[in-house]
Short mmCIF file of C-alpha atoms in Angstrom, two decimals:
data_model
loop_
_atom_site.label_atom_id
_atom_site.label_comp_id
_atom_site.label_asym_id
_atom_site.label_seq_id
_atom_site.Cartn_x
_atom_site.Cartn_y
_atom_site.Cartn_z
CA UNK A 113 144.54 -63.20 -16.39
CA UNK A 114 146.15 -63.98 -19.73
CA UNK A 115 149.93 -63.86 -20.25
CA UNK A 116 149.01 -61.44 -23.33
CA UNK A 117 147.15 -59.56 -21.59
CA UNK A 118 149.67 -59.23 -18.36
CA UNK A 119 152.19 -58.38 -20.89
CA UNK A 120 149.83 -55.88 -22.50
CA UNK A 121 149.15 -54.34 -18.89
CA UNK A 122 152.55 -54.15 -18.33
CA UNK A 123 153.75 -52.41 -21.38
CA UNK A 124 150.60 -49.86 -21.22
CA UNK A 125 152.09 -49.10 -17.48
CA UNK A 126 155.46 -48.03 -19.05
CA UNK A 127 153.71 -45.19 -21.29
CA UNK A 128 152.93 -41.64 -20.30
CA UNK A 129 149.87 -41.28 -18.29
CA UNK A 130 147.67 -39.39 -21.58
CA UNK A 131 148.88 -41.96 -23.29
CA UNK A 132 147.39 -44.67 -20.87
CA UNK A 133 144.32 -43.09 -20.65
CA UNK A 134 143.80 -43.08 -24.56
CA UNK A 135 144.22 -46.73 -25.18
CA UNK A 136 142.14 -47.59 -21.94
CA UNK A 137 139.25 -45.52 -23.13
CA UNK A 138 139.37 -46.97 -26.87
CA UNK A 139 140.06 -50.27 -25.33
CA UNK A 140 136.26 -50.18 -23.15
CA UNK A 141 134.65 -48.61 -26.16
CA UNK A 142 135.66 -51.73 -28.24
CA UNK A 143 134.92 -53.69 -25.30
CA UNK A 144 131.24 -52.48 -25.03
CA UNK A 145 130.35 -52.40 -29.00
CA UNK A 146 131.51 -55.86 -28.92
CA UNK A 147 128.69 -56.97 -26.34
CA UNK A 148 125.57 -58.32 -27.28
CA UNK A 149 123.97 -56.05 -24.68
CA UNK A 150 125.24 -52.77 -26.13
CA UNK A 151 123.26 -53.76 -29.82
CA UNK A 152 119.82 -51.29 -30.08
CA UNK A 153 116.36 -53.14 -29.64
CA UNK A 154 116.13 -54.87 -32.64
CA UNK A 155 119.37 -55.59 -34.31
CA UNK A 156 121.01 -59.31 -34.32
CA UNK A 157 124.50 -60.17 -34.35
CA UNK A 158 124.96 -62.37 -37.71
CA UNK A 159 122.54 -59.92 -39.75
CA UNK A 160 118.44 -59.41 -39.67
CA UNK A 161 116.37 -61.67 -37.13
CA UNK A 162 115.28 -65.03 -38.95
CA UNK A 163 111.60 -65.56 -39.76
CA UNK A 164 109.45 -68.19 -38.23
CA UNK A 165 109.64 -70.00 -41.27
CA UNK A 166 113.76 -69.91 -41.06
CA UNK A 167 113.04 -71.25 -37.61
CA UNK A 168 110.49 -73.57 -38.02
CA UNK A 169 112.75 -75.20 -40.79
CA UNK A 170 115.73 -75.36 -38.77
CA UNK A 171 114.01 -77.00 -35.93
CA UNK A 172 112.41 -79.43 -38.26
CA UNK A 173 115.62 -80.12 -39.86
CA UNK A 174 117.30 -81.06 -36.31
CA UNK A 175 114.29 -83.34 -35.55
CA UNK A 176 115.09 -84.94 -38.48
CA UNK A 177 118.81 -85.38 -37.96
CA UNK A 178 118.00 -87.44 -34.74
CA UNK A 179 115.88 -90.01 -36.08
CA UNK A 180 117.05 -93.33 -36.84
CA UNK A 181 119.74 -92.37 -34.51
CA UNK A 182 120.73 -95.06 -31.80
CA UNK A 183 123.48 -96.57 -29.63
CA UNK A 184 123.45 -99.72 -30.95
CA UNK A 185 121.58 -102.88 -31.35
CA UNK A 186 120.82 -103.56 -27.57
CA UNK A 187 123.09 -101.18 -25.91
CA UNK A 188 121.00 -98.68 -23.91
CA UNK A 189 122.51 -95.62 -22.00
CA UNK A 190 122.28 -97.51 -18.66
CA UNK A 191 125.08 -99.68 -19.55
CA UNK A 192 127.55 -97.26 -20.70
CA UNK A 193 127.14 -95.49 -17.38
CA UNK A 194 127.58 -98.54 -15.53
CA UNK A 195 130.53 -99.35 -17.66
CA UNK A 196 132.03 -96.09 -17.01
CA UNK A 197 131.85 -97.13 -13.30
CA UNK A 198 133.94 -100.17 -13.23
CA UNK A 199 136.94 -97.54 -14.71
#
């Protein structure tokens, strides 16, 4: 647990009891709208679901990003593992 949220706990305990109960129930209704879970069938957080063509492009976009990409002339994963060893 948090310091904020021990200090939080702790100034909630030092209200009335209605008052308690109030800010605990608005506190796990927040809570629950704010899970992914708690969204109906067919909504996504961030707006409408993206197409297949949104998809497909992103995916093709990424591909794309990692070509060309290396470690180095010569230098292969192996070695900066065994490197990482003698450390």
């Amino acid at each position: 647990m948090t310091p904020l949220l021990q200090a939080a706990i702790k100034k909630l305990a030092s209200l009335p009891d209605r008052e308690q109960n109030a800010i605990a129930a608005r506190l796990l209704k927040e809570l629950d709208a704010a899970t992914e879970e708690e969204l109906p069938p067919g909504v996504w957080l961030g707006g409408s679901k993206p197409s297949r063509e949104t998809t497909e492009r992103a995916v093709d976009h990424i591909l794309a990003l990692r070509k060309g990409t290396t470690l180095g002339p010569g230098l292969v994963i192996r070695d900066l593992i065994d490197d990482g060893r003698r450390f």
